PDB file of C-alpha atoms and ligand atoms in Angstrom:
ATOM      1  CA  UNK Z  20     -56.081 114.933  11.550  1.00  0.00           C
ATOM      2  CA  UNK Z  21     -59.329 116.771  12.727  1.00  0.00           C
ATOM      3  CA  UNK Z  22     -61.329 115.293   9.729  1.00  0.00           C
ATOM      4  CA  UNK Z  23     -59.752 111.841  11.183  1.00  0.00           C
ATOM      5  CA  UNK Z  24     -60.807 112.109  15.095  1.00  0.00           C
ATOM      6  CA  UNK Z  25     -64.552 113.349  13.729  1.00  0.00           C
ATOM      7  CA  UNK Z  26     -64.863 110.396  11.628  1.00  0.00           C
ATOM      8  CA  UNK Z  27     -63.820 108.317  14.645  1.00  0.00           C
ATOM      9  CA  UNK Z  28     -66.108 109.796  16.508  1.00  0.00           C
ATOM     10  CA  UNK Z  29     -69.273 109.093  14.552  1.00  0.00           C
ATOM     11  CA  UNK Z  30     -68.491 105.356  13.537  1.00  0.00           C
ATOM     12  CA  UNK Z  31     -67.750 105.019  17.714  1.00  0.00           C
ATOM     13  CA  UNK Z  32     -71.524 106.481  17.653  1.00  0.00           C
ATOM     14  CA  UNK Z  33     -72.445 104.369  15.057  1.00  0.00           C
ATOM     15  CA  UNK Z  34     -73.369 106.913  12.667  1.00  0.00           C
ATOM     16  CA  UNK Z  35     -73.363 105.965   9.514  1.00  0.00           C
ATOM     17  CA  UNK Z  36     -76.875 106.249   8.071  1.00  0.00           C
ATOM     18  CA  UNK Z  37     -76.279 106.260   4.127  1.00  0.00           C
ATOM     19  CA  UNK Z  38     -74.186 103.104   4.371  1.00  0.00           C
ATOM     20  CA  UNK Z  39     -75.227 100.994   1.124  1.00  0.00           C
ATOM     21  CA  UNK Z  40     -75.594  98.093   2.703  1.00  0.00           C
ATOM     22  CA  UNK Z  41     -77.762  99.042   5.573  1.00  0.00           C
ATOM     23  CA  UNK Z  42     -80.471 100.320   3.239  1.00  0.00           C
ATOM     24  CA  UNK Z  43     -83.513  99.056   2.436  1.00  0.00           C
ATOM     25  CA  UNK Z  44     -85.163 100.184  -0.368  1.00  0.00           C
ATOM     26  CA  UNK Z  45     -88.492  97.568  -1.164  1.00  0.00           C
ATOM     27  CA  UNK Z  46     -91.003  99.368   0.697  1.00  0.00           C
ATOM     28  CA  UNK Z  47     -89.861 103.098  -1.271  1.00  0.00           C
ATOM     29  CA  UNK Z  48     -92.343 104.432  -3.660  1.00  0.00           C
ATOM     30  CA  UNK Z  49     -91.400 107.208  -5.954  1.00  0.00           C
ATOM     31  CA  UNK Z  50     -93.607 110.376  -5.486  1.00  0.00           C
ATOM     32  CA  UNK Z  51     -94.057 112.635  -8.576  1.00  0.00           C
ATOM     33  CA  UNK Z  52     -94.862 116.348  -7.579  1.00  0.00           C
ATOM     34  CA  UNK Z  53     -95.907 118.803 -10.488  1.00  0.00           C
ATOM     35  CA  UNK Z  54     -93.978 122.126 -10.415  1.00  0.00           C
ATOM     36  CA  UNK Z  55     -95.369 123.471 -13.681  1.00  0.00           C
ATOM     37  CA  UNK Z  56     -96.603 122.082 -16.872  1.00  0.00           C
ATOM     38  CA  UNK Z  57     -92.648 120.893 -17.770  1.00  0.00           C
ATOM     39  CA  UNK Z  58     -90.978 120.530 -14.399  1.00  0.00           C
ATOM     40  CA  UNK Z  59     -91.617 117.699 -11.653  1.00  0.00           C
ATOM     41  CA  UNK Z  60     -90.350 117.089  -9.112  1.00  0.00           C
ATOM     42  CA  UNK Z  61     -89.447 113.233  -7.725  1.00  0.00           C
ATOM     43  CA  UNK Z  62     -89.040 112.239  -3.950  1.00  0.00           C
ATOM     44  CA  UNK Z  63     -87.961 108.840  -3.300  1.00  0.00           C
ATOM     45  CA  UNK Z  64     -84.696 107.821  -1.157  1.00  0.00           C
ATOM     46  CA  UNK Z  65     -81.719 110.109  -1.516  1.00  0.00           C
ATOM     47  CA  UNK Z  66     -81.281 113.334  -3.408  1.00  0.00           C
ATOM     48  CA  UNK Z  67     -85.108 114.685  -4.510  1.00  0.00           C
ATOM     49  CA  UNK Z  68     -84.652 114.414  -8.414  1.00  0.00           C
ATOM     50  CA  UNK Z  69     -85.991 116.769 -10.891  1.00  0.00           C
ATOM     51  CA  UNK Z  70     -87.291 116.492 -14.245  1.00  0.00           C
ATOM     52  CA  UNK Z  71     -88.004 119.176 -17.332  1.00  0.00           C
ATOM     53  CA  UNK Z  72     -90.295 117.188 -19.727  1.00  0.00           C
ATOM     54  CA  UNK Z  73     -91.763 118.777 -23.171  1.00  0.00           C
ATOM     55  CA  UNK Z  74     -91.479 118.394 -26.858  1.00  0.00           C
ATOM     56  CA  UNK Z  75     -87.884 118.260 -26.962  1.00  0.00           C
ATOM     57  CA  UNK Z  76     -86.150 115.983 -24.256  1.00  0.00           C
ATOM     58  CA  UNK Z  77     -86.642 114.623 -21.085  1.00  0.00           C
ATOM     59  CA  UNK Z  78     -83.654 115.723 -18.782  1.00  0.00           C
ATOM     60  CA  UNK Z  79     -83.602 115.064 -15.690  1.00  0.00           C
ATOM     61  CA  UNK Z  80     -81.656 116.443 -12.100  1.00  0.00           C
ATOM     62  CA  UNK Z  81     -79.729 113.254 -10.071  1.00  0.00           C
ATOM     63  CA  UNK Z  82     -81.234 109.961  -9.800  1.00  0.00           C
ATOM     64  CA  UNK Z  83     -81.243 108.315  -6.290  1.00  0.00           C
ATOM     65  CA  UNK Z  84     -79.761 104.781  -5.821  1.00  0.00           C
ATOM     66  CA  UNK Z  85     -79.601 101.962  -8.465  1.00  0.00           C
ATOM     67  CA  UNK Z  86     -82.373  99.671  -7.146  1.00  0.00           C
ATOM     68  CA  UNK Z  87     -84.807 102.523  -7.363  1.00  0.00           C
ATOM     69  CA  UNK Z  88     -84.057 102.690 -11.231  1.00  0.00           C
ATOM     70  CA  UNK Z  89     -87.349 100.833 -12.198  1.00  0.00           C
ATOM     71  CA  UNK Z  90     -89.931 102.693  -9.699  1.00  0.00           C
ATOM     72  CA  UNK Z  91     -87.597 106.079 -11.199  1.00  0.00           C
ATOM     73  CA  UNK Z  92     -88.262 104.853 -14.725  1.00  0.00           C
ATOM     74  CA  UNK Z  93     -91.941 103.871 -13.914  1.00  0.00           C
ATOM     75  CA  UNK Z  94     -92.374 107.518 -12.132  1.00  0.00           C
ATOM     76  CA  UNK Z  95     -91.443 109.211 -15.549  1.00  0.00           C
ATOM     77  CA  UNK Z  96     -93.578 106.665 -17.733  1.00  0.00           C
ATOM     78  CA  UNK Z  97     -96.439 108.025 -15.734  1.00  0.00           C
ATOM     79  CA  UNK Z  98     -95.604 111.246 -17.319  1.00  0.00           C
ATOM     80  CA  UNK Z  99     -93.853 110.761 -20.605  1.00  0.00           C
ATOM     81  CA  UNK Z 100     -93.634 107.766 -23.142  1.00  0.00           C
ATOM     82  CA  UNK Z 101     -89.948 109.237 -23.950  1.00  0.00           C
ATOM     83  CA  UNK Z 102     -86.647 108.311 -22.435  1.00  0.00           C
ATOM     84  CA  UNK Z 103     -84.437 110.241 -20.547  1.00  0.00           C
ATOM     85  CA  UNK Z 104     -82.521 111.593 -22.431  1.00  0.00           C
ATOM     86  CA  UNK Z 105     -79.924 113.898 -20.398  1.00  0.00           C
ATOM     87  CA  UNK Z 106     -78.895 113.373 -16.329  1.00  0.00           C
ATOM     88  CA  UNK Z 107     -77.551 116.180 -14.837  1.00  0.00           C
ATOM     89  CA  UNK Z 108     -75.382 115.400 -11.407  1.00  0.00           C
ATOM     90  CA  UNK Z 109     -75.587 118.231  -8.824  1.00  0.00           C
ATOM     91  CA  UNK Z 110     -72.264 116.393  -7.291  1.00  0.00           C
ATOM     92  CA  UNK Z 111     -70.808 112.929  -7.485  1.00  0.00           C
ATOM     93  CA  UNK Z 112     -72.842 111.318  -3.998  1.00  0.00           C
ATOM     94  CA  UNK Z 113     -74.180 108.351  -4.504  1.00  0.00           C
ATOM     95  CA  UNK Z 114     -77.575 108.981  -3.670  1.00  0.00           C
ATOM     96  CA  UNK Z 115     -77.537 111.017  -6.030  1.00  0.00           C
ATOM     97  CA  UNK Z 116     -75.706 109.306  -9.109  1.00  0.00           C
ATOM     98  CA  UNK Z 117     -76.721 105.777  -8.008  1.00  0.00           C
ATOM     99  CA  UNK Z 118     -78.973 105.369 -11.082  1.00  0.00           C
ATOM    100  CA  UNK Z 119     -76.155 106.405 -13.217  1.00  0.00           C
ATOM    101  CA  UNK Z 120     -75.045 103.181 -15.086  1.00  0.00           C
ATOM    102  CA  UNK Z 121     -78.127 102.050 -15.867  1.00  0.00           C
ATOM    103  CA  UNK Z 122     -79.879 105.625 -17.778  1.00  0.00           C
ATOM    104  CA  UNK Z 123     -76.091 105.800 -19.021  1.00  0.00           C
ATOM    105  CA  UNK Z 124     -76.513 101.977 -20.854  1.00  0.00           C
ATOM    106  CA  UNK Z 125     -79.719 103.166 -21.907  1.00  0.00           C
ATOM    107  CA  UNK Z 126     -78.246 106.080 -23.676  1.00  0.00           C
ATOM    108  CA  UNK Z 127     -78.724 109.495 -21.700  1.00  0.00           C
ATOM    109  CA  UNK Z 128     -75.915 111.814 -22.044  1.00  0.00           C
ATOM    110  CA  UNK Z 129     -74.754 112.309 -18.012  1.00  0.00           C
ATOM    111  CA  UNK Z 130     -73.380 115.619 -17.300  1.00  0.00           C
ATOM    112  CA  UNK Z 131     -71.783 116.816 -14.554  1.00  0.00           C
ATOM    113  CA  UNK Z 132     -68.925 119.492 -13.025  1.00  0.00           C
ATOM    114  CA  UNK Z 133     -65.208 118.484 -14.118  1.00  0.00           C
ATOM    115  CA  UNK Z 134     -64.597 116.978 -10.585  1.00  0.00           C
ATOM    116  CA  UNK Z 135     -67.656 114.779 -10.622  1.00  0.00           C
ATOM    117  CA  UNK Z 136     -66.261 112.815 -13.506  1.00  0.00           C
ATOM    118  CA  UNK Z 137     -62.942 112.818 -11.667  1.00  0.00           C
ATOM    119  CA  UNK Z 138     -63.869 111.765  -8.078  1.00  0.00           C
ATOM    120  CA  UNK Z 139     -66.684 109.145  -9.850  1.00  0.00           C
ATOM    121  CA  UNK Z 140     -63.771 107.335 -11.495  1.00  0.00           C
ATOM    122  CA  UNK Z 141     -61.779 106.379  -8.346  1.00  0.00           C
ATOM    123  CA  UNK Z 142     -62.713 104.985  -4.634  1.00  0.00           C
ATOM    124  CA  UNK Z 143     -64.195 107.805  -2.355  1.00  0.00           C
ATOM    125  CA  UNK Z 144     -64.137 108.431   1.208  1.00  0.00           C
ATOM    126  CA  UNK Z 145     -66.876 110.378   2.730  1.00  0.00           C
ATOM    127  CA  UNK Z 146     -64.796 110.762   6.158  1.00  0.00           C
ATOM    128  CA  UNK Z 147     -67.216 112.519   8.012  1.00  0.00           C
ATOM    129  CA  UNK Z 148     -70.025 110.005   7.911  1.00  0.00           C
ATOM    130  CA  UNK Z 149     -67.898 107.356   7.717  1.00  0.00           C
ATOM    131  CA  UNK Z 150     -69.425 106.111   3.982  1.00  0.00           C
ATOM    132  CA  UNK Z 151     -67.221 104.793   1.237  1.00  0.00           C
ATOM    133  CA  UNK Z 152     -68.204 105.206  -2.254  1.00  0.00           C
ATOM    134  CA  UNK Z 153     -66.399 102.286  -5.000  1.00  0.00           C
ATOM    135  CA  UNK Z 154     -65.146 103.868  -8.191  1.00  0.00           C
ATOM    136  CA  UNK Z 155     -68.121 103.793 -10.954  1.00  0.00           C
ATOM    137  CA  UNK Z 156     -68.829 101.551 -14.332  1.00  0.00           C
ATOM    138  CA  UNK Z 157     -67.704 103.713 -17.456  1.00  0.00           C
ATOM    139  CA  UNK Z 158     -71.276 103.627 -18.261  1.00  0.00           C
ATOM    140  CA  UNK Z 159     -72.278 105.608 -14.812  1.00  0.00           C
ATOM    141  CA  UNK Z 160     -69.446 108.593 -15.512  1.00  0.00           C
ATOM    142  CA  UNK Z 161     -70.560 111.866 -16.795  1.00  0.00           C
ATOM    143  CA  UNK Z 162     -69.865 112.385 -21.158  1.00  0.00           C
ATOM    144  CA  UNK Z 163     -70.414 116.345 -20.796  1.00  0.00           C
ATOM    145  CA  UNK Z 164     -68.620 117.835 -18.094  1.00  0.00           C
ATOM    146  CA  UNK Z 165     -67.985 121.572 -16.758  1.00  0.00           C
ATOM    147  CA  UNK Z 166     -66.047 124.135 -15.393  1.00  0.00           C
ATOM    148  CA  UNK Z 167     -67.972 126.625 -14.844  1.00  0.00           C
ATOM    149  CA  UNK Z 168     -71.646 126.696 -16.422  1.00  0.00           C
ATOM    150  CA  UNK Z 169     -74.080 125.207 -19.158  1.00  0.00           C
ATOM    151  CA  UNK Z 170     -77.602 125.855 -20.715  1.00  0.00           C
ATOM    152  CA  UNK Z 171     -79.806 123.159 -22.465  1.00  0.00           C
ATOM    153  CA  UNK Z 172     -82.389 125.304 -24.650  1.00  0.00           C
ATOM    154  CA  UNK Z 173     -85.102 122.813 -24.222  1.00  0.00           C
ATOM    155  CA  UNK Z 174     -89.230 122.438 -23.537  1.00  0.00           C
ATOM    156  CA  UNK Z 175     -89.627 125.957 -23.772  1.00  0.00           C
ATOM    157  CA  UNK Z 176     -86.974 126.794 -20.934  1.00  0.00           C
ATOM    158  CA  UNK Z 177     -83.401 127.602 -20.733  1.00  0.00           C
ATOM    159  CA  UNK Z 178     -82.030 125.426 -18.021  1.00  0.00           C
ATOM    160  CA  UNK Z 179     -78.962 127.212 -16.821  1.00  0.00           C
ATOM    161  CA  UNK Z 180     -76.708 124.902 -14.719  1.00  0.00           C
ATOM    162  CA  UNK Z 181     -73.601 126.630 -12.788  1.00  0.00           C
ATOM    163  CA  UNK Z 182     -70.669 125.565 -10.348  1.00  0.00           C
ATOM    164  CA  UNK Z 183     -70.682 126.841  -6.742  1.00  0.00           C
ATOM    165  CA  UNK Z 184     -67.275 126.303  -5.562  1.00  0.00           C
ATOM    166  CA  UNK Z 185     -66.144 124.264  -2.656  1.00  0.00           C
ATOM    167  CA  UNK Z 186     -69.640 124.021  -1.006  1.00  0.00           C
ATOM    168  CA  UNK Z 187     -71.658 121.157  -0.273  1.00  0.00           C
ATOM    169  CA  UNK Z 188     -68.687 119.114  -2.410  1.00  0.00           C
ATOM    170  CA  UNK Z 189     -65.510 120.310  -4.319  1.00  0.00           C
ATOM    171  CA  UNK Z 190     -68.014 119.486  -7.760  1.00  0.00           C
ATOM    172  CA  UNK Z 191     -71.663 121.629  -6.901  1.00  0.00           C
ATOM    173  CA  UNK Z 192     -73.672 122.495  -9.848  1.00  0.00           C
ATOM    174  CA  UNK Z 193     -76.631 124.247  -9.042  1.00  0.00           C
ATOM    175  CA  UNK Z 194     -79.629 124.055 -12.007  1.00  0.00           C
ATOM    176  CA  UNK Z 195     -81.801 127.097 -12.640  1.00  0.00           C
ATOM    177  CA  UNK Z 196     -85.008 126.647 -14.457  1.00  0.00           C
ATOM    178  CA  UNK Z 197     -84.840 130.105 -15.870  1.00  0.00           C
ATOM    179  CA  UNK Z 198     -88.181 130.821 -17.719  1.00  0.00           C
ATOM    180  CA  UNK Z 199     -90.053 128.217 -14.932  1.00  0.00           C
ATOM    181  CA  UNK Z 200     -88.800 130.114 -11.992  1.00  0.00           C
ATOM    182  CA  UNK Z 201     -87.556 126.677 -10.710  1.00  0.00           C
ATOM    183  CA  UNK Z 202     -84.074 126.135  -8.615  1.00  0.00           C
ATOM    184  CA  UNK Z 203     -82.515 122.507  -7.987  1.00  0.00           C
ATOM    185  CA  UNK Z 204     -79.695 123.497  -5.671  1.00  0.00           C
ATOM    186  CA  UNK Z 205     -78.325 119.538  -4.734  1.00  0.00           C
ATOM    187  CA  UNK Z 206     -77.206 118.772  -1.231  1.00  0.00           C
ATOM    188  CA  UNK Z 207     -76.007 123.043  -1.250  1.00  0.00           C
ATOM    189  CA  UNK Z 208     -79.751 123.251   0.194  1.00  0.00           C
ATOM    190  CA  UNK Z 209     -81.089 120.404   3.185  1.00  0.00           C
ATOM    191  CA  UNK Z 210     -84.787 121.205   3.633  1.00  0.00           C
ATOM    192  CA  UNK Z 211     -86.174 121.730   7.566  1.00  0.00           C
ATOM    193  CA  UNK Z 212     -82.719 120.214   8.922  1.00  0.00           C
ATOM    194  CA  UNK Z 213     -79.007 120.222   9.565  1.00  0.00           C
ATOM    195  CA  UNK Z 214     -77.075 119.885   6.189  1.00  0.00           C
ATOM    196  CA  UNK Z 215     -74.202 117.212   5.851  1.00  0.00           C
ATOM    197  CA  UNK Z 216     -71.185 119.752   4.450  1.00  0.00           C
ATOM    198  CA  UNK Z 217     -68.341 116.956   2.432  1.00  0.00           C
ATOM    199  CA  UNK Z 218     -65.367 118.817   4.080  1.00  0.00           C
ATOM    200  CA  UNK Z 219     -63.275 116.015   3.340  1.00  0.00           C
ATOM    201  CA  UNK Z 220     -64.726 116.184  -0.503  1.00  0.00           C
ATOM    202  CA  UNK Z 221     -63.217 119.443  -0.836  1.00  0.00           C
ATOM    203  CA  UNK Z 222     -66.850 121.295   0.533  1.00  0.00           C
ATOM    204  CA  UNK Z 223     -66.960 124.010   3.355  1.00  0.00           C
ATOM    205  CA  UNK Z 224     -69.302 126.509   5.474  1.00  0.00           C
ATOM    206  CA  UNK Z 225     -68.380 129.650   3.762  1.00  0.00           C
ATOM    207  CA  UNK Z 226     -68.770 127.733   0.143  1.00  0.00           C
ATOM    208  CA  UNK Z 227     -72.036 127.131   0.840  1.00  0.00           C
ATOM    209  CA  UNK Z 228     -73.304 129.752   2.335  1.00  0.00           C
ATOM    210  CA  UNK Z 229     -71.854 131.873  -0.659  1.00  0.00           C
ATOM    211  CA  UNK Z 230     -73.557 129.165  -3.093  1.00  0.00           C
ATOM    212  CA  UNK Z 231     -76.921 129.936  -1.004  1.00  0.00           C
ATOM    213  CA  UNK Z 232     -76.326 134.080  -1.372  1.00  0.00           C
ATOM    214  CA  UNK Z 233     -76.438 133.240  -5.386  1.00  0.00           C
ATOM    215  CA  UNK Z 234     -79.612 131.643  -5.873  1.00  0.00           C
ATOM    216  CA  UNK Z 235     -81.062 133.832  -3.244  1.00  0.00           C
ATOM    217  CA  UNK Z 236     -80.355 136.759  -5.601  1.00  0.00           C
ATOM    218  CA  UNK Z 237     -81.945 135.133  -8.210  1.00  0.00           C
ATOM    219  CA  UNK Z 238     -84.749 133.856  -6.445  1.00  0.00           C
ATOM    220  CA  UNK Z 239     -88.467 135.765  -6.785  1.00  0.00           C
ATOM    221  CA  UNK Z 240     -91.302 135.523  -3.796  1.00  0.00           C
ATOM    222  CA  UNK Z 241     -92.171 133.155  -6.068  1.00  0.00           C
ATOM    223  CA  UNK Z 242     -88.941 130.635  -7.230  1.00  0.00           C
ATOM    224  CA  UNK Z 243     -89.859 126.831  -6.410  1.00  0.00           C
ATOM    225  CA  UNK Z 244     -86.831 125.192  -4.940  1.00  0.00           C
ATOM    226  CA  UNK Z 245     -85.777 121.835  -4.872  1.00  0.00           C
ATOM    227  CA  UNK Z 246     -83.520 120.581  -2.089  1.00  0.00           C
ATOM    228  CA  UNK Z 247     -81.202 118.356  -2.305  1.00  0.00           C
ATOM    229  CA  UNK Z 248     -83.491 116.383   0.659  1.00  0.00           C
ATOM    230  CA  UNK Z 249     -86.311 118.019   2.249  1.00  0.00           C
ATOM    231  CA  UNK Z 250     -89.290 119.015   1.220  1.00  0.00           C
ATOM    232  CA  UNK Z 251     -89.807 122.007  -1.464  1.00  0.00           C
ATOM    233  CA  UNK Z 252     -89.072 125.215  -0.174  1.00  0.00           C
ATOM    234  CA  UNK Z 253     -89.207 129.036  -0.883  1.00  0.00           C
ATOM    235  CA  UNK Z 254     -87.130 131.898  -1.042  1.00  0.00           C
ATOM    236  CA  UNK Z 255     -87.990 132.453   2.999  1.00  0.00           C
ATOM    237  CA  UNK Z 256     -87.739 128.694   3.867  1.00  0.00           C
ATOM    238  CA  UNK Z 257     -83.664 129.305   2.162  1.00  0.00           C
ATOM    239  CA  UNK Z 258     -82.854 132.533   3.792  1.00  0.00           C
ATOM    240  CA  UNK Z 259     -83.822 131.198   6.868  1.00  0.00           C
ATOM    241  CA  UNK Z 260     -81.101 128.132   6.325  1.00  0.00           C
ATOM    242  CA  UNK Z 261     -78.803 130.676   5.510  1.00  0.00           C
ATOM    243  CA  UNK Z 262     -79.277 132.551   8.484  1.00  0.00           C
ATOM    244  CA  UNK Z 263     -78.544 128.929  10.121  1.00  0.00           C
ATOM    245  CA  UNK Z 264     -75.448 128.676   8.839  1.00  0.00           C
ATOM    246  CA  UNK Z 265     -73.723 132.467   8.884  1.00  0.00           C
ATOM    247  CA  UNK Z 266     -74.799 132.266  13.019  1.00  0.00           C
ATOM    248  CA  UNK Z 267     -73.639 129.413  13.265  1.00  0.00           C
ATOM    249  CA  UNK Z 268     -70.551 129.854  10.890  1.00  0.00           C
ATOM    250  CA  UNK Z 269     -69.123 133.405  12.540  1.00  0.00           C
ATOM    251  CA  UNK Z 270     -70.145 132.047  16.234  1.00  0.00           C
ATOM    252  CA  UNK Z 271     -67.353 129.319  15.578  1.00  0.00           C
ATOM    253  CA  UNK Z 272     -65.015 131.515  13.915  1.00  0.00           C
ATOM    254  CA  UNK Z 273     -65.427 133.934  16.860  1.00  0.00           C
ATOM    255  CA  UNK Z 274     -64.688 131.212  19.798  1.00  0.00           C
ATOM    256  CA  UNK Z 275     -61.491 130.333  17.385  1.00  0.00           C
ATOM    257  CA  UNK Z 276     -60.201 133.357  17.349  1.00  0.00           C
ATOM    258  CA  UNK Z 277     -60.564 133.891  21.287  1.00  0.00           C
ATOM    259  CA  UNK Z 278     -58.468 130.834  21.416  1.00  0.00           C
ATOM    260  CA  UNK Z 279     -60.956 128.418  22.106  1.00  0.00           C
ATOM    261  CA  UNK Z 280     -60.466 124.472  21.364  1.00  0.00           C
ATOM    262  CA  UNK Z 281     -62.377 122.251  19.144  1.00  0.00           C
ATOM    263  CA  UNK Z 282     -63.531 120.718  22.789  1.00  0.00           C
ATOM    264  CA  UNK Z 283     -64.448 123.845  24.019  1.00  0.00           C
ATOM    265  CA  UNK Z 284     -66.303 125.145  21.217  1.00  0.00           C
ATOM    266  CA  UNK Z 285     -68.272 122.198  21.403  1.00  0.00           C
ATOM    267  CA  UNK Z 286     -68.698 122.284  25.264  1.00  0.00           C
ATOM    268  CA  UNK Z 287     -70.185 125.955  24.266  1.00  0.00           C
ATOM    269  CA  UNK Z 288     -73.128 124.984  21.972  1.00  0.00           C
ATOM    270  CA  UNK Z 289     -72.665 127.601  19.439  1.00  0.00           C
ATOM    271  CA  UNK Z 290     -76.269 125.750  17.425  1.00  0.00           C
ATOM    272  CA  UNK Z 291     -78.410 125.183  20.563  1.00  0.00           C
ATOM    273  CA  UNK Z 292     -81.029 127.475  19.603  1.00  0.00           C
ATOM    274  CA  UNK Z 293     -81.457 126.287  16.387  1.00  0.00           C
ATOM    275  CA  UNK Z 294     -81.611 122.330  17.357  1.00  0.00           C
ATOM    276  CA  UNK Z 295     -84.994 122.561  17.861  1.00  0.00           C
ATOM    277  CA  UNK Z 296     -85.731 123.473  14.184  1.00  0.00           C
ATOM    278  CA  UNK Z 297     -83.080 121.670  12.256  1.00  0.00           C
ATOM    279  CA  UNK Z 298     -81.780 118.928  14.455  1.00  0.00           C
ATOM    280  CA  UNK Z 299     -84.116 116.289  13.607  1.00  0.00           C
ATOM    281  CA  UNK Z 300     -82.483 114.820  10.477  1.00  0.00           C
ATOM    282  CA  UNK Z 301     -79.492 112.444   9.881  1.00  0.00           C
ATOM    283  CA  UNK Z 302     -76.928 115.206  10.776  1.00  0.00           C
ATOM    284  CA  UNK Z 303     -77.448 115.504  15.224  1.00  0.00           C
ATOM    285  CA  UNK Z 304     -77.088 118.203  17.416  1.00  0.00           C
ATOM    286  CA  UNK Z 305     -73.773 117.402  18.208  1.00  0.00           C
ATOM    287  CA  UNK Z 306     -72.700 115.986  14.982  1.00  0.00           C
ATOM    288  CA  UNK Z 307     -73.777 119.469  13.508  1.00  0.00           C
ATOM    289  CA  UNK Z 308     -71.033 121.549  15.352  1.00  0.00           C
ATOM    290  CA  UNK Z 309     -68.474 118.439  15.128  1.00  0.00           C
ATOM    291  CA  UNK Z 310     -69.096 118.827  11.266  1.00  0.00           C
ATOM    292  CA  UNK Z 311     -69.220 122.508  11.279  1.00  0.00           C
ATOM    293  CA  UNK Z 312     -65.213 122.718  12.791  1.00  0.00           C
ATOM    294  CA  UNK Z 313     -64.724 120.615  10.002  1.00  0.00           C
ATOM    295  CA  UNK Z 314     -66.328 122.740   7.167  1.00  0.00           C
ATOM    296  CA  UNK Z 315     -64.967 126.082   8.494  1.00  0.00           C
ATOM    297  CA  UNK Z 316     -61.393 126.057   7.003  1.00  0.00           C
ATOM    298  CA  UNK Z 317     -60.675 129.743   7.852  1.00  0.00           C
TER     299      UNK Z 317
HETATM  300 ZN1  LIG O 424     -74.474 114.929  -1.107  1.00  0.00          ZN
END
């Protein structure tokens, strides 16, 4: 019932900014950034994608929305003659899998958690932002799906993929570049602002922040990491989001257990002092602690 009210809330704010049909995407150009000599890194609209390109294959991380498939493909022919030949989904959003179907016609092998192939194949509700996402083409679904992790031995690299449970979605898999030092962490990591946490998709606060604590063990002074939207980051630029969200996180659970409504936890402004930094992007002040009493499920 709580998911409910907060998704009336935002559509009675009219808050609905990844609604399909309000996009326009003829004026997006797709940016290639060079990470190394095998990894890129693409920003367009939606989910940053990422690519590992070499002798062997060309795999790449999520691929935006389906009009962008041309300027995606055109990106990569700037870099490779080859197709794509694997897509890895870091969850089943669909500005992230939009470009799906088509790579899938054209013979990629998709791969993705378990519950990516499962939530792609019927009608999903993102309740918090008030989105709907239509059950996908057979084409678009993942072929290789996971449990729990998988590495593709490929350009010189072992890219190690593994599932973060129940954070940014109920279907995370976060992608480790392991010889590159490289880190595509999906929508578990929004870049310089407040994250959008899929409560209602089976994600949640502590997931996530627990998904964040594992790549920052991994991560070097040095790790490149790709957000899921943002700009590239560091292992400082991460720890500081974490530090976001634990604050914010144990400041909520702390007003709960003093007995404090939903109303009055809001009323207290348990994120002011980090609006200033983060509350710039798509997810608002306000809509950050709605979302967070959402996403903190204990
Ligand atoms: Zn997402």
């Amino acid at each position: 019932m709580r998911h409910l009210i907060a998704a009336l809330a935002l559509t009675a704010l009219g808050f609905a900014p990844w609604a399909q049909a309000q996009q326009d995407f003829s004026k997006v150009e797709i940016r290639a950034e060079k990470l190394n000599d095998t990894t890129w890194m693409l920003v367009g609209a939606g989910g940053n994608i990422g690519l590992s390109v070499g002798e062997d294959a060309v795999f790449m991380i999520d691929d935006q929305f389906a009009p962008l498939v041309p300027r995606i493909k055109a990106a990569i022919a700037r870099i490779t003659p080859k197709p794509v030949q694997f897509v890895m989904n870091t969850h089943f959003h669909f500005d992230h899998t939009g470009g799906n179907e088509a790579f899938g016609k054209e013979g990629a092998w998709i791969v993705a958690h378990d519950n990516v192939r499962r939530r792609m194949s019927s009608d999903q509700v993102m309740s918090f932002i008030g989105a709907r996402q239509p059950s996908s083409a057979k084409s678009a679904l993942p072929v290789i799906t996971v449990a729990g992790s998988i590495s593709f031995h490929i350009n010189g690299d072992e890219v190690h993929a593994f599932h973060v449970p129940n954070a940014h979605t109920d279907g995370d898999l976060i992608v480790h570049f392991r010889k590159s030092d490289i880190v595509h962490m999906g929508d578990v990591y929004f870049n310089g602002f407040y994250p959008f946490i899929d409560f209602g998709s089976g994600g949640s606060a502590d997931g996530v922040i627990a998904a964040v604590d594992r790549v920052l063990a991994l991560a070097t002074d040095k790790t490149k990491i790709i957000p899921g939207h943002g700009p590239l980051a560091n292992k400082a630029d991460l720890q500081a989001y974490r530090d976001l969200l634990a604050t914010v996180t144990q400041r909520i659970k702390t007003l709960r257990a003093e007995g404090r409504s939903d109303a009055q936890i809001r009323d207290a402004k348990p994120a002011a002092d980090f609006d200033a930094r983060y509350g710039g992007g798509f997810i608002k002040p306000e809509q950050f602690v709605q979302m967070m009493l959402g996403a903190i499920t204990k």
